[in-house]
Structures are given as structure tokens and as C-alpha cells.
């Protein structure tokens, strides 16, 4: 059974930056599309970014130009660099892995479906 563990959340002021990390274990990492999701109180979980094994990325419109997703296929890690944070970015952030065989993500992977493993989440709070 695969395991994903997030770290790096915290409380910051608007305009500041945070970097989230996710460590994957007990999975053949290169065969998974990796993603970050977030869920704010009272809202549905939404896709933030996906990244294929070769580095191709897809972002939600709300974070384009501010967030950067990256993965290390040797260390089996996934990162999310978040710059110019806004109060509306406040949410629990989750790392997720979807088995695709070749590690490629599709546009549909930015939706909240088709994922095999989820992390426990890390809280990000942005105050104005």
C-alpha cells in the first residue's frame, strides 16, 4: 500500500511564500501522475497542479504564475512552491498519486478523481 506524507504547511502573511513537500513510499513512483489538491472550509476539494513523470505540468487558473510544482523521480518527492500567497489560498493541501502506467497526467487529472493514494494533508493559512 502506497503512502504519501506532506510537510511544509504553516501560517504566513499575504504576499509571502511557502514550499510544500510530499514524500512517497511503497509506490513505483515513475508510473504515477502526481498532483496537489486543496480544500478550504465549506468548499469542495479542488485540483491545484499536476505533474507527469517527464515534468509536464498543469495548473488551476487561480494559481498560474504564482505556484510551481516539481517532482524528483529519484527521491520520490513532490514539491509545491507557492509565491505571492493570497488569503484565498488558505486551505488544507493534499498530495495525491494516480497510477497511469507511464506516469503521464491528463487534463482530467486536475479534477478530483482517479487517484489511488492521498496524503493526510498539510494546512496553509494566509492572513491579510
C-alpha positions as a LaTeX table, in Angstrom:
\begin{tabular}{lrrr}
\hline
Residue & $x$ (\AA) & $y$ (\AA) & $z$ (\AA) \\
\hline
Unk1 & 0.00 & 0.00 & 0.00 \\
Unk2 & 1.45 & 3.33 & $-1.05$ \\
Unk3 & 1.97 & 6.16 & 1.36 \\
Unk4 & 2.18 & 9.91 & 0.86 \\
Unk5 & 3.32 & 12.28 & 3.59 \\
Unk6 & 3.12 & 16.05 & 3.23 \\
Unk7 & 5.10 & 18.68 & 5.09 \\
Unk8 & 5.81 & 22.39 & 4.94 \\
Unk9 & 2.48 & 24.00 & 5.71 \\
Unk10 & 2.15 & 26.97 & 8.02 \\
Unk11 & 0.78 & 30.44 & 8.58 \\
Unk12 & 2.03 & 33.39 & 6.53 \\
Unk13 & 1.07 & 36.91 & 5.55 \\
Unk14 & $-0.35$ & 37.74 & 2.15 \\
Unk15 & 2.42 & 38.15 & $-0.40$ \\
Unk16 & 4.77 & 35.70 & 1.32 \\
Unk17 & 5.88 & 32.27 & 0.13 \\
Unk18 & 5.71 & 28.68 & 1.32 \\
Unk19 & 7.08 & 25.44 & $-0.04$ \\
Unk20 & 5.20 & 22.20 & 0.46 \\
Unk21 & 6.78 & 18.79 & 0.10 \\
Unk22 & 5.40 & 15.29 & $-0.26$ \\
Unk23 & 7.36 & 12.09 & 0.24 \\
Unk24 & 6.06 & 8.98 & $-1.50$ \\
Unk25 & 6.86 & 5.45 & $-0.40$ \\
Unk26 & 5.88 & 1.92 & $-1.38$ \\
Unk27 & 4.93 & 3.00 & $-4.91$ \\
Unk28 & 6.67 & 2.71 & $-8.26$ \\
Unk29 & 6.88 & 6.48 & $-8.42$ \\
Unk30 & 7.62 & 6.84 & $-12.12$ \\
Unk31 & 4.34 & 5.14 & $-13.02$ \\
Unk32 & 2.21 & 7.72 & $-11.25$ \\
Unk33 & 0.80 & 11.08 & $-12.19$ \\
Unk34 & 1.35 & 13.30 & $-9.14$ \\
Unk35 & $-0.78$ & 16.18 & $-8.02$ \\
Unk36 & $-1.58$ & 18.75 & $-5.37$ \\
Unk37 & $-5.14$ & 19.40 & $-4.29$ \\
Unk38 & $-6.56$ & 21.74 & $-1.68$ \\
Unk39 & $-9.75$ & 22.04 & 0.30 \\
Unk40 & $-10.93$ & 25.15 & 2.08 \\
Unk41 & $-13.54$ & 25.01 & 4.86 \\
Unk42 & $-17.01$ & 24.59 & 3.41 \\
Unk43 & $-15.71$ & 24.06 & $-0.12$ \\
Unk44 & $-15.06$ & 21.05 & $-2.31$ \\
Unk45 & $-11.56$ & 19.76 & $-2.83$ \\
Unk46 & $-10.02$ & 21.29 & $-5.95$ \\
Unk47 & $-7.04$ & 20.49 & $-8.08$ \\
Unk48 & $-4.08$ & 22.86 & $-7.81$ \\
Unk49 & $-1.45$ & 21.31 & $-10.06$ \\
Unk50 & $-0.46$ & 18.06 & $-11.73$ \\
Unk51 & 2.92 & 16.88 & $-12.96$ \\
Unk52 & 3.86 & 13.99 & $-15.21$ \\
Unk53 & 6.96 & 11.87 & $-14.78$ \\
Unk54 & 8.68 & 13.83 & $-17.55$ \\
Unk55 & 7.89 & 17.17 & $-15.91$ \\
Unk56 & 4.87 & 18.33 & $-17.90$ \\
Unk57 & 2.62 & 20.39 & $-15.66$ \\
Unk58 & $-0.94$ & 21.66 & $-15.48$ \\
Unk59 & $-2.24$ & 24.32 & $-13.11$ \\
Unk60 & $-5.53$ & 25.64 & $-11.92$ \\
Unk61 & $-6.15$ & 29.12 & $-13.30$ \\
Unk62 & $-6.24$ & 30.55 & $-9.79$ \\
Unk63 & $-2.60$ & 29.66 & $-9.13$ \\
Unk64 & $-0.96$ & 30.07 & $-12.54$ \\
Unk65 & 2.08 & 32.30 & $-12.37$ \\
Unk66 & 2.31 & 32.00 & $-8.58$ \\
Unk67 & 2.70 & 28.28 & $-7.87$ \\
Unk68 & 5.27 & 25.87 & $-9.29$ \\
Unk69 & 5.04 & 22.10 & $-8.97$ \\
Unk70 & 8.09 & 19.87 & $-9.30$ \\
Unk71 & 8.96 & 16.23 & $-8.70$ \\
Unk72 & 12.16 & 14.27 & $-8.09$ \\
Unk73 & 11.81 & 10.82 & $-9.60$ \\
Unk74 & 14.91 & 9.55 & $-7.80$ \\
Unk75 & 13.99 & 10.74 & $-4.31$ \\
Unk76 & 10.26 & 10.06 & $-4.88$ \\
Unk77 & 9.29 & 13.52 & $-3.77$ \\
Unk78 & 6.81 & 16.14 & $-4.93$ \\
Unk79 & 7.08 & 19.84 & $-4.14$ \\
Unk80 & 4.85 & 22.87 & $-4.49$ \\
Unk81 & 6.48 & 26.28 & $-4.39$ \\
Unk82 & 3.82 & 28.86 & $-3.56$ \\
Unk83 & 4.67 & 32.53 & $-4.08$ \\
Unk84 & 2.65 & 35.68 & $-3.61$ \\
Unk85 & 0.18 & 33.86 & $-1.43$ \\
Unk86 & $-3.32$ & 35.27 & $-1.02$ \\
Unk87 & $-5.89$ & 34.79 & 1.75 \\
Unk88 & $-7.99$ & 32.76 & $-0.69$ \\
Unk89 & $-5.15$ & 30.20 & $-0.86$ \\
Unk90 & $-5.95$ & 29.24 & 2.73 \\
Unk91 & $-6.80$ & 25.54 & 2.72 \\
Unk92 & $-5.67$ & 22.06 & 3.62 \\
Unk93 & $-3.28$ & 20.93 & 0.89 \\
Unk94 & $-3.09$ & 17.31 & $-0.17$ \\
Unk95 & $-0.60$ & 15.34 & $-2.21$ \\
Unk96 & $-2.13$ & 12.68 & $-4.47$ \\
Unk97 & $-0.92$ & 9.91 & $-6.78$ \\
Unk98 & $-2.76$ & 8.39 & $-9.73$ \\
Unk99 & $-1.45$ & 5.21 & $-11.34$ \\
Unk100 & $-1.26$ & 5.67 & $-15.13$ \\
Unk101 & 1.42 & 3.12 & $-16.00$ \\
Unk102 & 3.63 & 5.57 & $-17.87$ \\
Unk103 & 3.49 & 8.37 & $-15.28$ \\
Unk104 & 1.76 & 10.82 & $-17.61$ \\
Unk105 & $-1.06$ & 13.04 & $-16.42$ \\
Unk106 & $-4.06$ & 14.04 & $-18.48$ \\
Unk107 & $-6.12$ & 17.21 & $-18.33$ \\
Unk108 & $-8.76$ & 15.32 & $-16.39$ \\
Unk109 & $-6.32$ & 14.61 & $-13.60$ \\
Unk110 & $-6.78$ & 18.17 & $-12.36$ \\
Unk111 & $-10.24$ & 17.08 & $-11.28$ \\
Unk112 & $-10.80$ & 15.24 & $-8.06$ \\
Unk113 & $-10.99$ & 11.73 & $-9.46$ \\
Unk114 & $-8.89$ & 8.75 & $-10.43$ \\
Unk115 & $-6.36$ & 9.00 & $-7.62$ \\
Unk116 & $-5.12$ & 5.92 & $-5.83$ \\
Unk117 & $-3.35$ & 7.46 & $-2.88$ \\
Unk118 & $-3.76$ & 10.62 & $-0.82$ \\
Unk119 & $-1.67$ & 12.17 & 1.88 \\
Unk120 & $-3.05$ & 13.29 & 5.21 \\
Unk121 & $-2.84$ & 16.97 & 4.29 \\
Unk122 & $-0.92$ & 19.99 & 5.50 \\
Unk123 & $-2.58$ & 23.26 & 6.49 \\
Unk124 & $-1.75$ & 26.54 & 4.78 \\
Unk125 & $-3.16$ & 29.73 & 6.30 \\
Unk126 & $-2.67$ & 33.11 & 4.67 \\
Unk127 & $-3.69$ & 36.24 & 6.53 \\
Unk128 & $-4.22$ & 39.66 & 5.02 \\
\hline
\end{tabular}
